[in-house]
Structure formats: C-alpha cells, structure tokens
C-alpha atoms as a PDB file:
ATOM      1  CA  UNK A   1       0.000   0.000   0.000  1.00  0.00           C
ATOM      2  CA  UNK A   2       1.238   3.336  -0.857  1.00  0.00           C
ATOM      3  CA  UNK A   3       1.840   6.223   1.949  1.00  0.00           C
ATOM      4  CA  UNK A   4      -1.213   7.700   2.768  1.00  0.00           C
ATOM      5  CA  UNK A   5      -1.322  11.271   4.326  1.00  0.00           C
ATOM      6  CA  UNK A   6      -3.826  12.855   6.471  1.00  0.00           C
ATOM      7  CA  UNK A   7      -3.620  16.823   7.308  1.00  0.00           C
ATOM      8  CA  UNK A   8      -5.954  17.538  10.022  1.00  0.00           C
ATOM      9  CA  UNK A   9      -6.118  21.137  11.764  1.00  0.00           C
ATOM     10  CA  UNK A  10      -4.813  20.379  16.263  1.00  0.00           C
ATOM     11  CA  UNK A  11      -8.860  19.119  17.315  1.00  0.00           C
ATOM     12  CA  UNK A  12      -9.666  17.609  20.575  1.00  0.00           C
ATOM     13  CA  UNK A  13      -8.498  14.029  18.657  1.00  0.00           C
ATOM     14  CA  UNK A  14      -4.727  15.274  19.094  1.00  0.00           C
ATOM     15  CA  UNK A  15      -5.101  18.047  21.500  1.00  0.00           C
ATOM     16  CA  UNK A  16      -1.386  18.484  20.847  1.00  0.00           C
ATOM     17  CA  UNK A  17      -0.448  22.127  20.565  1.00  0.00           C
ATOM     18  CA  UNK A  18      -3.994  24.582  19.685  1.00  0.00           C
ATOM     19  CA  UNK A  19      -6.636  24.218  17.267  1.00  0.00           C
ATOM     20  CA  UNK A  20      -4.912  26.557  14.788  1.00  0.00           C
ATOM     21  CA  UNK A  21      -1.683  24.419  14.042  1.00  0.00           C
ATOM     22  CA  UNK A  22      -2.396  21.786  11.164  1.00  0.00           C
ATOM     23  CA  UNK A  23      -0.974  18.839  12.078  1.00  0.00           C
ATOM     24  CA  UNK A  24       0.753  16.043   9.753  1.00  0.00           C
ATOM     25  CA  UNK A  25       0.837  12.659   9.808  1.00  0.00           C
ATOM     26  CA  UNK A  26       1.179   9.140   7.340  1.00  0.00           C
ATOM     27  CA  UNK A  27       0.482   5.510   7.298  1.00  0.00           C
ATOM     28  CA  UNK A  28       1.157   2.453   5.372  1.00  0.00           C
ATOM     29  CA  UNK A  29      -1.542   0.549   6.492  1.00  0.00           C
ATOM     30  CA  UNK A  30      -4.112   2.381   7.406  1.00  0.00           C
ATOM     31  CA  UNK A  31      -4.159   1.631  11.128  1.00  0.00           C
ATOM     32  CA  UNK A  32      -0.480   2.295  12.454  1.00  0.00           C
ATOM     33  CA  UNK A  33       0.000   6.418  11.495  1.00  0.00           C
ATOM     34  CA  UNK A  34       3.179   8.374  12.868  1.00  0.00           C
ATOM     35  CA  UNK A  35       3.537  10.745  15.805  1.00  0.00           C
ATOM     36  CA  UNK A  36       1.554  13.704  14.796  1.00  0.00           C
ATOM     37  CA  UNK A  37       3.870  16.494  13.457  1.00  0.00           C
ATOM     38  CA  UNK A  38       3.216  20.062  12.943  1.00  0.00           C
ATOM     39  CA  UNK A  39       2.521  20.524   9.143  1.00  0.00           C
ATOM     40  CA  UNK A  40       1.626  24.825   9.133  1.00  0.00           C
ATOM     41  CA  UNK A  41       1.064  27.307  11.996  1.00  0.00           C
ATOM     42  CA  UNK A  42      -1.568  29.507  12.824  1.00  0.00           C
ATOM     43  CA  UNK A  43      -2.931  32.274   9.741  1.00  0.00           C
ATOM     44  CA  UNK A  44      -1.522  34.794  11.391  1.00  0.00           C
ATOM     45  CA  UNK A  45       1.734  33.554  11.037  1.00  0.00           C
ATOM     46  CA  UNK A  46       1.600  33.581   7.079  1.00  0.00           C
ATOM     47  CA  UNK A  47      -1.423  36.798   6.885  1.00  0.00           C
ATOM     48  CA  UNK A  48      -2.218  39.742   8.349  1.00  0.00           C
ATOM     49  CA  UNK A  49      -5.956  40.549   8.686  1.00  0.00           C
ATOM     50  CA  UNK A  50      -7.796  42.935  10.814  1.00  0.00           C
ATOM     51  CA  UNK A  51      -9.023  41.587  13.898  1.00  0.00           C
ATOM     52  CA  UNK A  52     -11.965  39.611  13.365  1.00  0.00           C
ATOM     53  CA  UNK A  53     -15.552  39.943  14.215  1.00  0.00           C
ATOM     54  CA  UNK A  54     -17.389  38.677  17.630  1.00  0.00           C
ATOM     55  CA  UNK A  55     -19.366  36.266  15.135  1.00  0.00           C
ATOM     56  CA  UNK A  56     -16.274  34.538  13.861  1.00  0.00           C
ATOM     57  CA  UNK A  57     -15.395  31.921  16.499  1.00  0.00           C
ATOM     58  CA  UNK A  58     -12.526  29.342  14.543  1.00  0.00           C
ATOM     59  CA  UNK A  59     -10.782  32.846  12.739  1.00  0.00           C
ATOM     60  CA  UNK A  60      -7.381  32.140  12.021  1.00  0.00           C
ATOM     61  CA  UNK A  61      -7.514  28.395  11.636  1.00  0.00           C
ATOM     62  CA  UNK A  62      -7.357  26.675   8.247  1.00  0.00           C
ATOM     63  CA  UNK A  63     -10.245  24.590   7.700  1.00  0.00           C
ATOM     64  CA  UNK A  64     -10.925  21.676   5.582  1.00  0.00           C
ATOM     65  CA  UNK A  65      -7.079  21.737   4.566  1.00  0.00           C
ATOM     66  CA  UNK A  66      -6.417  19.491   1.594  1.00  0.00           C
ATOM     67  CA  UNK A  67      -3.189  18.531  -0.313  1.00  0.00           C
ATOM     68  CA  UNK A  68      -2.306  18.513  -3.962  1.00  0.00           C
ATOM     69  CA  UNK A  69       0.399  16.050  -5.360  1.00  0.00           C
ATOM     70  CA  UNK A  70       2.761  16.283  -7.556  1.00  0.00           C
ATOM     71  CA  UNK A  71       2.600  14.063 -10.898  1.00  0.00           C
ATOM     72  CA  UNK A  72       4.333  11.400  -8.940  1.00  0.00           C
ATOM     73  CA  UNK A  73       1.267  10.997  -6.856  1.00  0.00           C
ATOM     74  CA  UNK A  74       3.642  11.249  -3.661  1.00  0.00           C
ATOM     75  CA  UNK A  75       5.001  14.499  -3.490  1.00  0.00           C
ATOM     76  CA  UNK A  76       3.275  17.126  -1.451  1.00  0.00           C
ATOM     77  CA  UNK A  77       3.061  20.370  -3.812  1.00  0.00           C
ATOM     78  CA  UNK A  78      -0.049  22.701  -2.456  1.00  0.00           C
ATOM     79  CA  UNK A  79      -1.767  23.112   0.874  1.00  0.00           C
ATOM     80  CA  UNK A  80      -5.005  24.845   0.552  1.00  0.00           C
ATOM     81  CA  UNK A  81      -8.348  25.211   2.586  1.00  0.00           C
ATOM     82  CA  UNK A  82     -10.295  28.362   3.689  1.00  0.00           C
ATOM     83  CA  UNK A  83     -10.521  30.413   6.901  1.00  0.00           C
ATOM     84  CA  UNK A  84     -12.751  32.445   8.284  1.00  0.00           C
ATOM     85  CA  UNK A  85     -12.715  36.468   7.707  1.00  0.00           C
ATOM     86  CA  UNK A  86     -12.078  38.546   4.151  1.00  0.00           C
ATOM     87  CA  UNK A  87     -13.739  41.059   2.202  1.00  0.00           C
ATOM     88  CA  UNK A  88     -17.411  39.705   3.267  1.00  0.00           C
ATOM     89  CA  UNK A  89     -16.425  38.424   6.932  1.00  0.00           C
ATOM     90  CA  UNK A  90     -17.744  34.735   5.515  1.00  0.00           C
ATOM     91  CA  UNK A  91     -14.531  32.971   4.318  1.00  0.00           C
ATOM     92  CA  UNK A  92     -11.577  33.066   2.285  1.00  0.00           C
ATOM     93  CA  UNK A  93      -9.571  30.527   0.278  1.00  0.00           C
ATOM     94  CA  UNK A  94      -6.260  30.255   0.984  1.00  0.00           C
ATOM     95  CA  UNK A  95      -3.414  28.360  -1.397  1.00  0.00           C
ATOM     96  CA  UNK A  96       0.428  27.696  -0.055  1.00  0.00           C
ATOM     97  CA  UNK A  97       3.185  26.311  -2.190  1.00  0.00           C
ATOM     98  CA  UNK A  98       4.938  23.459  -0.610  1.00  0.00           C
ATOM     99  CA  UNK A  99       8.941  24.295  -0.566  1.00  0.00           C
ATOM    100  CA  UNK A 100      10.250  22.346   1.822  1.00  0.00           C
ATOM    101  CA  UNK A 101       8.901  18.411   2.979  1.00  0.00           C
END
C-alpha cells in the first residue's frame, strides 16, 4: 500500500499544541500512522488581517485543509483550505506552495 497522508487542523483528537496548528501525519496501512507532526502554523503567522468579528469563532484556523500532489502521486506540492474572515467576513480561500517536505 502506498503512503497515505492525512492533514488535520490540532482538534480535541490530538489536543497536541492549539486548534490553529495543522498537524501532519502518514500511514502504510491504514491503522499504524506516525507521531503527529506540525505541518503549518496559525494564519496569522503567514497573513495579516484585521481583527476579526465577535461572530467569527474558529478565525485564524485553516479549515478543511487538503493537499495537492505532484505528478508522482507522492510528493506534497499545495496546501489549501479556507478560513474564516475577508472582504465579506464569511470565508476566504487560501493556497500555499509546498517548498520544503
């Protein structure tokens, strides 16, 4: 079976480091994955936004964050997901090149 990657934003599951840290892990199997590692940090680390409304409760956290592969199939390329906040105050779509992994 081929590697098998899961992104995940820090949830209750992990409860590692905060719920805006994305976390990183793999498996071969499907039932033995590796230590959780931290895969991107918080938006503010990589944005700068106003600060943002009482309404917005998980701002600064990527959600649903997804990879892209390369050709290969097995090479990381993109992160992208959304996040709360932008123009509207609804969500924004977010898309990171992968240099280093």
């Amino acid at each position: 079976m081929e590697t098998t990657w899961e992104i995940s934003h820090d949830s209750k599951r992990y409860g590692l480091f905060n719920h805006e840290y994305g976390l990183h892990l793999t498996t071969k199997n499907g039932l033995e994955w590796t230590k959780p590692e931290i895969a991107y940090l918080n938006m503010k680390h990589y944005i700068n936004e106003p600060n943002p409304p009482k309404h917005l409760n998980r701002f600064g956290r990527l959600e649903r964050p997804m990879l892209l592969l390369d050709k290969d199939g097995k090479t990381p390329k993109f992160l992208f997901g959304a996040t709360q906040g932008g123009a509207f105050e609804t969500s924004t779509t977010f898309v990171f090149e992968i240099v280093n992994g």
